Amino acid sequence: MNKLVLVPCPYQGHINPMLQLGTFLHSKGFSITIVHTQFNSPSSSNHPEFTFIPIPDGLTAPIVSSGNIIAILQTINASCEASFEHCLTTQIMKQDPEKKIACIIYDEFMYFPAAAATHLNIRTFILRTTATANFLARSTVIELHSKGLIPFPESVSSDPVPQLHPIRFKDLPISPWDTIEKFLELIVSSHDVRRSSAILCNTTVCLDQSSLARVQQHCRVPIFCIGPLHKITTAASSSLLEEDASCIEWLDKQAPKSVIYVSLGSVACIGEKELAEMAWGLANSKHPFLWVIRPGSITGSDWIELLPREFREAIGERSFIVKWAPQREVLAHGAVGAFWTHCGWNSTLESISEGVPMICKPCFSDQKVHTRHVSQVWKLGLELGDEFERGEIERAVRKILENSDGEEIRVRAKDMKEKIDVSMSKGGSTYNFLNELVELIMGF
Ligand code: UDX
């Protein structure tokens, strides 16, 4: 069977769906080559079935340590265009030369493969790893900026953005890392889909139907909604950090649906004050909680040194803190009753797919768009206010886990899980899109 070349964006929330898609396509008989940056390179040992090829990414230690994701992605795109073409012609095409490269699938933020694909006449697909509603929100940012309406004045921040219900100006996915102009350069490049055979979205029709028709008008190539990708195969973990499985033993000892799982994902950081409010809000709720605190995610400390000592004494056995969890397994565990999430798209999809209601506290960009959809459109969770405030956190945990007014959310979460299960089973929308995709690639 022919070869497929996959190019993930080097962040956890992008590597996971790309490798999950790779696992699925491998199960259909394609041989898979992952071309990746040296920065945040995925672990090849978890995926012996793939060929991994690193290419020079042009990143320097100061750019990486700046944490400016826009600058990092632009550097990679500028540096990798030539090295990618070199890698295709000198390595990938020469290995198993009887197998041709059927197509290249690249993350929307890794648009550098497009040039080589055009020169070498290879088809491409773009993988979008966030909700389709987020694409519309980004397109709106481009439009508002062209009319001089961005940056917007503070006075309108809580006003609704016209035709983007339920997004307010303050929810628009604008990057916190660089100037609006640099951000828009990246977005405009990632939105250029003219040379692609199709766009693959890690979402499913039952979630994103209302945005989908509008996105289709913007992008004149077919859109395949093939998510949730983590459910289409049992892909091995592609975690960049080591998963601490001891939390599963702790979950085994907790009552059904009693635990709140807390994680702010792979990039977001918080300060000492927010940490204290989170800690006391969780402790005061009196519910057990499993809390992922990523090393370096609390500004000014290596790990949990800044957690108040009285807090640690107060919670005793009632909580479990890990550096990184096997999140998909955690969310599928019967003891987990709710997820306090930053609403990165993978976390959101993983929670929805397991019928776990959410408390949403977005940190930046697309997370705010996802939060508004979870809380206002799908009504599968609660949105916390702009401040971290312990009283509000305690009330939210109680509401989502125990109160009768949280019951409607819990029922809807269960219903949505069932709809997603239907979309993945024979004849469902995701099932059909995946089959069409495989047939399309086989025909190349
Ligand atoms: C980033 C951006 O911040 C986000 O806005 C965008 O939608 C995707 O990329 P990230 O913080 O990586 O998000 O969050 P998310 O998309 O939720 O991805 C995190 C992944 O890490 C999930 O697949 C989750 O299962 C996994 N994870 C997280 C773990 O395996 N263990 C953990 O302890 C925490």
GROMACS .gro file of C-alpha atoms and ligand atoms in nm:
model
  478
    1MET     CA    1   0.000   0.000   0.000
    2ASN     CA    2   0.115   0.356  -0.066
    3LYS     CA    3   0.291   0.589   0.175
    4LEU     CA    4   0.135   0.881   0.357
    5VAL     CA    5   0.344   1.163   0.501
    6LEU     CA    6   0.203   1.329   0.814
    7VAL     CA    7   0.335   1.661   0.948
    8PRO     CA    8   0.215   1.744   1.301
    9CYS     CA    9   0.247   2.083   1.471
   10PRO     CA   10   0.485   2.035   1.766
   11TYR     CA   11   0.242   2.091   2.054
   12GLN     CA   12   0.064   1.824   2.254
   13GLY     CA   13  -0.287   1.931   2.149
   14HIS     CA   14  -0.183   1.895   1.783
   15ILE     CA   15   0.047   1.591   1.800
   16ASN     CA   16  -0.225   1.375   1.959
   17PRO     CA   17  -0.491   1.406   1.687
   18MET     CA   18  -0.234   1.375   1.405
   19LEU     CA   19  -0.088   1.051   1.545
   20GLN     CA   20  -0.438   0.918   1.616
   21LEU     CA   21  -0.525   0.981   1.250
   22GLY     CA   22  -0.198   0.810   1.152
   23THR     CA   23  -0.291   0.505   1.361
   24PHE     CA   24  -0.627   0.484   1.189
   25LEU     CA   25  -0.481   0.517   0.838
   26HIS     CA   26  -0.212   0.261   0.921
   27SER     CA   27  -0.488   0.018   1.022
   28LYS     CA   28  -0.626   0.064   0.670
   29GLY     CA   29  -0.296  -0.054   0.522
   30PHE     CA   30  -0.107   0.269   0.448
   31SER     CA   31   0.252   0.304   0.558
   32ILE     CA   32   0.294   0.618   0.765
   33THR     CA   33   0.593   0.853   0.781
   34ILE     CA   34   0.584   1.127   1.043
   35VAL     CA   35   0.801   1.426   0.951
   36HIS     CA   36   0.851   1.635   1.263
   37THR     CA   37   1.051   1.921   1.412
   38GLN     CA   38   1.336   1.857   1.655
   39PHE     CA   39   1.147   2.078   1.903
   40ASN     CA   40   0.890   1.874   2.101
   41SER     CA   41   0.957   1.569   1.888
   42PRO     CA   42   0.704   1.287   1.940
   43SER     CA   43   0.821   0.965   2.102
   44SER     CA   44   0.888   0.711   1.829
   45SER     CA   45   0.904   0.419   2.077
   46ASN     CA   46   0.526   0.436   2.136
   47HIS     CA   47   0.463   0.401   1.763
   48PRO     CA   48   0.694   0.137   1.617
   49GLU     CA   49   0.455   0.104   1.323
   50PHE     CA   50   0.546   0.455   1.193
   51THR     CA   51   0.869   0.589   1.041
   52PHE     CA   52   0.975   0.910   1.218
   53ILE     CA   53   1.197   1.162   1.040
   54PRO     CA   54   1.312   1.478   1.220
   55ILE     CA   55   1.396   1.786   1.011
   56PRO     CA   56   1.593   2.095   1.121
   57ASP     CA   57   1.340   2.351   1.251
   58GLY     CA   58   1.552   2.668   1.275
   59LEU     CA   59   1.453   2.729   1.637
   60THR     CA   60   1.706   2.877   1.877
   61ALA     CA   61   1.703   2.841   2.255
   62PRO     CA   62   1.592   3.206   2.307
   63ILE     CA   63   1.291   3.167   2.071
   64VAL     CA   64   1.184   2.845   2.242
   65SER     CA   65   1.226   2.985   2.592
   66SER     CA   66   1.035   3.303   2.497
   67GLY     CA   67   0.722   3.083   2.483
   68ASN     CA   68   0.600   3.302   2.194
   69ILE     CA   69   0.407   3.038   2.002
   70ILE     CA   70   0.345   3.269   1.705
   71ALA     CA   71   0.719   3.336   1.664
   72ILE     CA   72   0.795   2.965   1.711
   73LEU     CA   73   0.547   2.858   1.443
   74GLN     CA   74   0.658   3.126   1.199
   75THR     CA   75   1.022   3.029   1.244
   76ILE     CA   76   0.938   2.663   1.181
   77ASN     CA   77   0.737   2.743   0.869
   78ALA     CA   78   1.010   2.965   0.728
   79SER     CA   79   1.290   2.717   0.808
   80CYS     CA   80   1.128   2.390   0.711
   81GLU     CA   81   1.009   2.465   0.358
   82ALA     CA   82   1.342   2.371   0.200
   83SER     CA   83   1.439   2.097   0.449
   84PHE     CA   84   1.102   1.928   0.401
   85GLU     CA   85   1.142   1.913   0.023
   86HIS     CA   86   1.495   1.783   0.068
   87CYS     CA   87   1.367   1.515   0.308
   88LEU     CA   88   1.095   1.411   0.061
   89THR     CA   89   1.326   1.377  -0.237
   90THR     CA   90   1.635   1.233  -0.068
   91GLN     CA   91   1.477   1.007   0.193
   92ILE     CA   92   1.106   0.934   0.174
   93MET     CA   93   1.082   0.888  -0.203
   94LYS     CA   94   1.392   0.666  -0.200
   95GLN     CA   95   1.270   0.434   0.078
   96ASP     CA   96   1.053   0.157  -0.071
   97PRO     CA   97   1.058   0.334  -0.411
   98GLU     CA   98   0.790   0.100  -0.544
   99LYS     CA   99   0.546   0.266  -0.303
  100LYS     CA  100   0.451   0.618  -0.407
  101ILE     CA  101   0.355   0.901  -0.172
  102ALA     CA  102  -0.024   0.912  -0.200
  103CYS     CA  103  -0.058   1.237  -0.006
  104ILE     CA  104   0.078   1.466   0.263
  105ILE     CA  105  -0.143   1.549   0.560
  106TYR     CA  106  -0.028   1.855   0.751
  107ASP     CA  107  -0.152   2.048   1.051
  108GLU     CA  108  -0.309   2.381   0.953
  109PHE     CA  109  -0.032   2.567   1.141
  110MET     CA  110   0.243   2.372   0.961
  111TYR     CA  111   0.176   2.506   0.614
  112PHE     CA  112   0.537   2.472   0.490
  113PRO     CA  113   0.472   2.136   0.308
  114ALA     CA  114   0.243   2.308   0.055
  115ALA     CA  115   0.532   2.442  -0.158
  116ALA     CA  116   0.711   2.106  -0.193
  117ALA     CA  117   0.382   1.929  -0.257
  118THR     CA  118   0.310   2.168  -0.545
  119HIS     CA  119   0.660   2.126  -0.695
  120LEU     CA  120   0.643   1.748  -0.670
  121ASN     CA  121   0.276   1.722  -0.765
  122ILE     CA  122   0.167   1.544  -0.447
  123ARG     CA  123  -0.184   1.587  -0.308
  124THR     CA  124  -0.232   1.741   0.035
  125PHE     CA  125  -0.488   1.745   0.314
  126ILE     CA  126  -0.499   1.997   0.598
  127LEU     CA  127  -0.583   1.873   0.946
  128ARG     CA  128  -0.764   2.121   1.169
  129THR     CA  129  -0.743   2.027   1.533
  130THR     CA  130  -0.998   2.268   1.679
  131ALA     CA  131  -1.374   2.323   1.652
  132THR     CA  132  -1.501   2.455   1.319
  133ALA     CA  133  -1.662   2.741   1.514
  134ASN     CA  134  -1.309   2.853   1.591
  135PHE     CA  135  -1.229   2.886   1.221
  136LEU     CA  136  -1.525   3.124   1.187
  137ALA     CA  137  -1.411   3.322   1.489
  138ARG     CA  138  -1.060   3.358   1.342
  139SER     CA  139  -1.204   3.465   1.006
  140THR     CA  140  -1.408   3.727   1.190
  141VAL     CA  141  -1.090   3.857   1.359
  142ILE     CA  142  -0.932   3.900   1.013
  143GLU     CA  143  -1.241   4.085   0.888
  144LEU     CA  144  -1.277   4.310   1.195
  145HIS     CA  145  -0.908   4.396   1.180
  146SER     CA  146  -0.937   4.494   0.812
  147LYS     CA  147  -1.216   4.736   0.915
  148GLY     CA  148  -1.002   4.886   1.191
  149LEU     CA  149  -1.222   4.735   1.463
  150ILE     CA  150  -0.943   4.534   1.629
  151PRO     CA  151  -0.801   4.600   1.883
  152PHE     CA  152  -1.149   4.671   2.021
  153PRO     CA  153  -1.216   4.919   2.305
  154GLU     CA  154  -1.264   4.774   2.655
  155SER     CA  155  -1.617   4.920   2.657
  156VAL     CA  156  -1.738   4.663   2.399
  157SER     CA  157  -1.556   4.358   2.540
  158SER     CA  158  -1.876   4.199   2.676
  159ASP     CA  159  -2.085   4.286   2.368
  160PRO     CA  160  -2.181   4.006   2.130
  161VAL     CA  161  -1.985   3.990   1.803
  162PRO     CA  162  -2.241   4.026   1.521
  163GLN     CA  163  -2.321   3.692   1.352
  164LEU     CA  164  -2.098   3.499   1.585
  165HIS     CA  165  -2.338   3.398   1.862
  166PRO     CA  166  -2.250   3.331   2.146
  167ILE     CA  167  -1.904   3.488   2.109
  168ARG     CA  168  -1.840   3.824   2.275
  169PHE     CA  169  -1.554   4.052   2.170
  170LYS     CA  170  -1.349   3.933   2.467
  171ASP     CA  171  -1.389   3.571   2.349
  172LEU     CA  172  -1.233   3.632   2.006
  173PRO     CA  173  -0.933   3.401   1.956
  174ILE     CA  174  -0.656   3.661   1.956
  175SER     CA  175  -0.308   3.542   2.049
  176PRO     CA  176  -0.162   3.667   2.378
  177TRP     CA  177   0.198   3.612   2.256
  178ASP     CA  178   0.264   3.860   1.976
  179THR     CA  179   0.123   4.158   1.790
  180ILE     CA  180  -0.212   4.125   1.617
  181GLU     CA  181  -0.031   4.170   1.283
  182LYS     CA  182   0.201   3.873   1.347
  183PHE     CA  183  -0.093   3.664   1.466
  184LEU     CA  184  -0.293   3.749   1.154
  185GLU     CA  185   0.000   3.661   0.926
  186LEU     CA  186  -0.004   3.312   1.077
  187ILE     CA  187  -0.381   3.279   1.058
  188VAL     CA  188  -0.406   3.401   0.699
  189SER     CA  189  -0.140   3.148   0.593
  190SER     CA  190  -0.311   2.867   0.782
  191HIS     CA  191  -0.647   2.957   0.625
  192ASP     CA  192  -0.510   2.928   0.270
  193VAL     CA  193  -0.653   2.593   0.165
  194ARG     CA  194  -0.664   2.646  -0.213
  195ARG     CA  195  -0.401   2.383  -0.290
  196SER     CA  196  -0.555   2.115  -0.069
  197SER     CA  197  -0.773   1.824  -0.173
  198ALA     CA  198  -0.979   1.853   0.147
  199ILE     CA  199  -0.982   1.979   0.503
  200LEU     CA  200  -0.997   1.718   0.775
  201CYS     CA  201  -1.157   1.841   1.098
  202ASN     CA  202  -1.126   1.673   1.435
  203THR     CA  203  -1.492   1.724   1.508
  204THR     CA  204  -1.822   1.559   1.437
  205VAL     CA  205  -2.131   1.684   1.259
  206CYS     CA  206  -2.359   1.657   1.563
  207LEU     CA  207  -2.140   1.908   1.747
  208ASP     CA  208  -2.045   2.159   1.482
  209GLN     CA  209  -2.329   2.143   1.230
  210SER     CA  210  -2.429   2.510   1.256
  211SER     CA  211  -2.075   2.640   1.189
  212LEU     CA  212  -2.000   2.380   0.927
  213ALA     CA  213  -2.219   2.521   0.650
  214ARG     CA  214  -2.064   2.866   0.696
  215VAL     CA  215  -1.709   2.726   0.704
  216GLN     CA  216  -1.784   2.537   0.384
  217GLN     CA  217  -1.875   2.870   0.216
  218HIS     CA  218  -1.534   3.014   0.314
  219CYS     CA  219  -1.332   2.710   0.207
  220ARG     CA  220  -1.412   2.585  -0.136
  221VAL     CA  221  -1.266   2.242  -0.080
  222PRO     CA  222  -1.450   1.948   0.079
  223ILE     CA  223  -1.455   1.924   0.459
  224PHE     CA  224  -1.441   1.585   0.628
  225CYS     CA  225  -1.554   1.579   0.991
  226ILE     CA  226  -1.363   1.274   1.110
  227GLY     CA  227  -1.359   1.323   1.487
  228PRO     CA  228  -1.335   1.259   1.769
  229LEU     CA  229  -1.004   1.114   1.646
  230HIS     CA  230  -0.912   0.968   1.985
  231LYS     CA  231  -1.217   0.740   1.955
  232ILE     CA  232  -1.159   0.603   1.605
  233THR     CA  233  -0.879   0.367   1.710
  234THR     CA  234  -0.704   0.270   2.028
  235ALA     CA  235  -0.393   0.472   1.947
  236ALA     CA  236  -0.095   0.445   2.182
  237SER     CA  237  -0.021   0.749   2.394
  238SER     CA  238   0.166   1.033   2.225
  239SER     CA  239   0.229   1.227   2.547
  240LEU     CA  240   0.539   1.445   2.554
  241LEU     CA  241   0.541   1.413   2.935
  242GLU     CA  242   0.537   1.086   3.127
  243GLU     CA  243   0.186   0.982   3.232
  244ASP     CA  244   0.146   0.903   3.601
  245ALA     CA  245  -0.086   0.599   3.605
  246SER     CA  246  -0.097   0.586   3.988
  247CYS     CA  247  -0.393   0.824   3.973
  248ILE     CA  248  -0.603   0.542   3.824
  249GLU     CA  249  -0.548   0.333   4.141
  250TRP     CA  250  -0.656   0.635   4.346
  251LEU     CA  251  -0.966   0.678   4.125
  252ASP     CA  252  -1.050   0.309   4.175
  253LYS     CA  253  -1.103   0.385   4.546
  254GLN     CA  254  -1.344   0.676   4.492
  255ALA     CA  255  -1.725   0.662   4.473
  256PRO     CA  256  -1.891   0.666   4.127
  257LYS     CA  257  -1.910   1.013   3.968
  258SER     CA  258  -1.776   1.181   4.283
  259VAL     CA  259  -1.441   1.317   4.159
  260ILE     CA  260  -1.365   1.641   3.981
  261TYR     CA  261  -1.071   1.605   3.743
  262VAL     CA  262  -0.875   1.930   3.701
  263SER     CA  263  -0.631   2.007   3.420
  264LEU     CA  264  -0.538   2.323   3.231
  265GLY     CA  265  -0.370   2.135   2.946
  266SER     CA  266  -0.022   2.143   2.801
  267VAL     CA  267   0.053   2.514   2.756
  268ALA     CA  268  -0.143   2.736   2.998
  269CYS     CA  269   0.022   2.875   3.312
  270ILE     CA  270  -0.128   3.045   3.619
  271GLY     CA  271   0.010   3.268   3.895
  272GLU     CA  272   0.037   3.211   4.270
  273LYS     CA  273  -0.285   3.397   4.348
  274GLU     CA  274  -0.489   3.193   4.097
  275LEU     CA  275  -0.331   2.876   4.232
  276ALA     CA  276  -0.444   2.959   4.586
  277GLU     CA  277  -0.800   3.042   4.472
  278MET     CA  278  -0.820   2.716   4.275
  279ALA     CA  279  -0.682   2.516   4.566
  280TRP     CA  280  -0.921   2.660   4.826
  281GLY     CA  281  -1.222   2.652   4.594
  282LEU     CA  282  -1.161   2.281   4.533
  283ALA     CA  283  -1.088   2.206   4.900
  284ASN     CA  284  -1.395   2.394   5.023
  285SER     CA  285  -1.624   2.204   4.783
  286LYS     CA  286  -1.550   1.894   4.997
  287HIS     CA  287  -1.545   1.680   4.682
  288PRO     CA  288  -1.248   1.457   4.598
  289PHE     CA  289  -1.036   1.594   4.316
  290LEU     CA  290  -0.760   1.473   4.087
  291TRP     CA  291  -0.545   1.771   3.987
  292VAL     CA  292  -0.285   1.778   3.710
  293ILE     CA  293  -0.024   2.043   3.787
  294ARG     CA  294   0.226   2.040   3.503
  295PRO     CA  295   0.584   2.119   3.608
  296GLY     CA  296   0.652   2.485   3.528
  297SER     CA  297   0.282   2.573   3.492
  298ILE     CA  298   0.279   2.782   3.812
  299THR     CA  299   0.468   3.103   3.745
  300GLY     CA  300   0.772   3.135   3.971
  301SER     CA  301   0.793   2.771   4.082
  302ASP     CA  302   0.910   2.435   3.953
  303TRP     CA  303   0.605   2.240   4.061
  304ILE     CA  304   0.374   2.263   4.366
  305GLU     CA  305   0.602   2.446   4.611
  306LEU     CA  306   0.363   2.744   4.614
  307LEU     CA  307   0.058   2.543   4.723
  308PRO     CA  308  -0.036   2.670   5.071
  309ARG     CA  309   0.074   2.425   5.348
  310GLU     CA  310  -0.264   2.457   5.527
  311PHE     CA  311  -0.432   2.351   5.204
  312ARG     CA  312  -0.227   2.032   5.183
  313GLU     CA  313  -0.314   1.952   5.544
  314ALA     CA  314  -0.684   2.029   5.488
  315ILE     CA  315  -0.731   1.797   5.190
  316GLY     CA  316  -0.543   1.488   5.317
  317GLU     CA  317  -0.642   1.178   5.117
  318ARG     CA  318  -0.925   1.363   4.945
  319SER     CA  319  -0.711   1.479   4.658
  320PHE     CA  320  -0.444   1.344   4.431
  321ILE     CA  321  -0.197   1.566   4.246
  322VAL     CA  322   0.005   1.446   3.946
  323LYS     CA  323   0.241   1.610   3.698
  324TRP     CA  324   0.067   1.453   3.397
  325ALA     CA  325  -0.222   1.205   3.380
  326PRO     CA  326  -0.338   0.943   3.129
  327GLN     CA  327  -0.625   1.182   3.057
  328ARG     CA  328  -0.834   0.972   2.821
  329GLU     CA  329  -0.835   0.688   3.076
  330VAL     CA  330  -0.916   0.931   3.358
  331LEU     CA  331  -1.215   1.078   3.175
  332ALA     CA  332  -1.345   0.729   3.095
  333HIS     CA  333  -1.320   0.625   3.463
  334GLY     CA  334  -1.651   0.575   3.645
  335ALA     CA  335  -1.535   0.778   3.948
  336VAL     CA  336  -1.499   1.099   3.748
  337GLY     CA  337  -1.811   1.316   3.769
  338ALA     CA  338  -1.685   1.640   3.612
  339PHE     CA  339  -1.385   1.800   3.443
  340TRP     CA  340  -1.250   2.144   3.524
  341THR     CA  341  -1.086   2.222   3.191
  342HIS     CA  342  -0.920   2.508   3.004
  343CYS     CA  343  -1.123   2.391   2.699
  344GLY     CA  344  -0.836   2.306   2.468
  345TRP     CA  345  -1.018   2.126   2.188
  346ASN     CA  346  -0.881   1.779   2.264
  347SER     CA  347  -0.979   1.804   2.628
  348THR     CA  348  -1.322   1.932   2.532
  349LEU     CA  349  -1.379   1.648   2.284
  350GLU     CA  350  -1.241   1.385   2.522
  351SER     CA  351  -1.481   1.505   2.793
  352ILE     CA  352  -1.783   1.524   2.564
  353SER     CA  353  -1.710   1.176   2.425
  354GLU     CA  354  -1.723   1.029   2.776
  355GLY     CA  355  -2.034   1.223   2.879
  356VAL     CA  356  -1.841   1.414   3.147
  357PRO     CA  357  -1.984   1.763   3.224
  358MET     CA  358  -1.734   2.050   3.237
  359ILE     CA  359  -1.639   2.354   3.439
  360CYS     CA  360  -1.471   2.577   3.182
  361LYS     CA  361  -1.194   2.822   3.263
  362PRO     CA  362  -1.032   2.917   2.932
  363CYS     CA  363  -0.687   3.073   2.935
  364PHE     CA  364  -0.642   3.205   2.580
  365SER     CA  365  -0.738   3.205   2.211
  366ASP     CA  366  -0.953   2.915   2.084
  367GLN     CA  367  -1.019   2.796   2.440
  368LYS     CA  368  -1.257   3.090   2.487
  369VAL     CA  369  -1.452   3.001   2.174
  370HIS     CA  370  -1.483   2.639   2.287
  371THR     CA  371  -1.591   2.750   2.635
  372ARG     CA  372  -1.876   2.958   2.494
  373HIS     CA  373  -1.996   2.663   2.287
  374VAL     CA  374  -1.975   2.421   2.580
  375SER     CA  375  -2.162   2.652   2.815
  376GLN     CA  376  -2.402   2.842   2.583
  377VAL     CA  377  -2.466   2.626   2.276
  378TRP     CA  378  -2.429   2.263   2.379
  379LYS     CA  379  -2.497   2.348   2.745
  380LEU     CA  380  -2.265   2.073   2.865
  381GLY     CA  381  -2.087   2.277   3.129
  382LEU     CA  382  -2.053   2.595   3.333
  383GLU     CA  383  -1.829   2.888   3.252
  384LEU     CA  384  -1.632   3.044   3.536
  385GLY     CA  385  -1.599   3.424   3.542
  386ASP     CA  386  -1.288   3.613   3.438
  387GLU     CA  387  -1.137   3.606   3.788
  388PHE     CA  388  -1.029   3.294   3.973
  389GLU     CA  389  -1.241   3.324   4.290
  390ARG     CA  390  -1.264   3.047   4.549
  391GLY     CA  391  -1.634   3.099   4.636
  392GLU     CA  392  -1.738   3.080   4.272
  393ILE     CA  393  -1.523   2.769   4.218
  394GLU     CA  394  -1.671   2.594   4.522
  395ARG     CA  395  -2.027   2.670   4.405
  396ALA     CA  396  -1.951   2.553   4.050
  397VAL     CA  397  -1.809   2.220   4.171
  398ARG     CA  398  -2.114   2.160   4.392
  399LYS     CA  399  -2.353   2.256   4.115
  400ILE     CA  400  -2.198   2.036   3.848
  401LEU     CA  401  -2.157   1.732   4.077
  402GLU     CA  402  -2.449   1.732   4.315
  403ASN     CA  403  -2.715   2.003   4.282
  404SER     CA  404  -3.044   1.944   4.108
  405ASP     CA  405  -2.983   2.243   3.879
  406GLY     CA  406  -2.667   2.067   3.753
  407GLU     CA  407  -2.880   1.764   3.668
  408GLU     CA  408  -2.987   1.907   3.331
  409ILE     CA  409  -2.623   1.948   3.232
  410ARG     CA  410  -2.546   1.593   3.339
  411VAL     CA  411  -2.838   1.457   3.136
  412ARG     CA  412  -2.737   1.656   2.826
  413ALA     CA  413  -2.376   1.536   2.860
  414LYS     CA  414  -2.500   1.175   2.858
  415ASP     CA  415  -2.721   1.243   2.553
  416MET     CA  416  -2.435   1.405   2.361
  417LYS     CA  417  -2.208   1.108   2.436
  418GLU     CA  418  -2.474   0.882   2.284
  419LYS     CA  419  -2.500   1.100   1.972
  420ILE     CA  420  -2.124   1.087   1.929
  421ASP     CA  421  -2.127   0.709   1.969
  422VAL     CA  422  -2.390   0.693   1.693
  423SER     CA  423  -2.179   0.915   1.465
  424MET     CA  424  -1.888   0.672   1.502
  425SER     CA  425  -2.087   0.355   1.442
  426LYS     CA  426  -2.173   0.202   1.102
  427GLY     CA  427  -2.367   0.452   0.891
  428GLY     CA  428  -2.291   0.744   1.125
  429SER     CA  429  -2.144   1.070   0.992
  430THR     CA  430  -1.788   1.018   1.120
  431TYR     CA  431  -1.788   0.655   1.009
  432ASN     CA  432  -1.895   0.761   0.658
  433PHE     CA  433  -1.646   1.048   0.633
  434LEU     CA  434  -1.361   0.817   0.735
  435ASN     CA  435  -1.458   0.560   0.473
  436GLU     CA  436  -1.481   0.831   0.206
  437LEU     CA  437  -1.140   0.961   0.308
  438VAL     CA  438  -0.978   0.617   0.279
  439GLU     CA  439  -1.138   0.560  -0.061
  440LEU     CA  440  -1.027   0.901  -0.182
  441ILE     CA  441  -0.665   0.841  -0.079
  442MET     CA  442  -0.666   0.492  -0.230
  443GLY     CA  443  -0.775   0.648  -0.560
  444PHE     CA  444  -0.471   0.884  -0.575
  445UDX     C1  445  -0.338   2.370   2.290
  445UDX     C2  446  -0.400   2.506   2.288
  445UDX     O1  447  -0.377   2.566   2.412
  445UDX     C3  448  -0.546   2.490   2.263
  445UDX     O2  449  -0.604   2.616   2.271
  445UDX     C4  450  -0.569   2.421   2.132
  445UDX     O3  451  -0.708   2.392   2.120
  445UDX     C5  452  -0.492   2.290   2.124
  445UDX     O4  453  -0.358   2.309   2.163
  445UDX     P1  454  -0.358   2.205   2.498
  445UDX     O5  455  -0.328   2.280   2.622
  445UDX     O6  456  -0.255   2.116   2.445
  445UDX     O7  457  -0.410   2.301   2.386
  445UDX     O8  458  -0.497   2.131   2.526
  445UDX     P2  459  -0.577   2.018   2.453
  445UDX     O9  460  -0.617   2.050   2.314
  445UDX    O10  461  -0.686   1.986   2.545
  445UDX    O11  462  -0.474   1.898   2.444
  445UDX     C6  463  -0.412   1.844   2.555
  445UDX     C7  464  -0.391   1.697   2.533
  445UDX    O12  465  -0.306   1.650   2.636
  445UDX     C8  466  -0.521   1.617   2.543
  445UDX    O13  467  -0.525   1.520   2.440
  445UDX     C9  468  -0.513   1.549   2.677
  445UDX    O14  469  -0.571   1.420   2.682
  445UDX    C10  470  -0.364   1.539   2.700
  445UDX     N1  471  -0.333   1.543   2.843
  445UDX    C11  472  -0.355   1.656   2.915
  445UDX    C12  473  -0.283   1.430   2.900
  445UDX    O15  474  -0.266   1.327   2.835
  445UDX     N2  475  -0.253   1.434   3.033
  445UDX    C13  476  -0.271   1.544   3.109
  445UDX    O16  477  -0.239   1.537   3.229
  445UDX    C14  478  -0.324   1.659   3.049
   0.00000   0.00000   0.00000
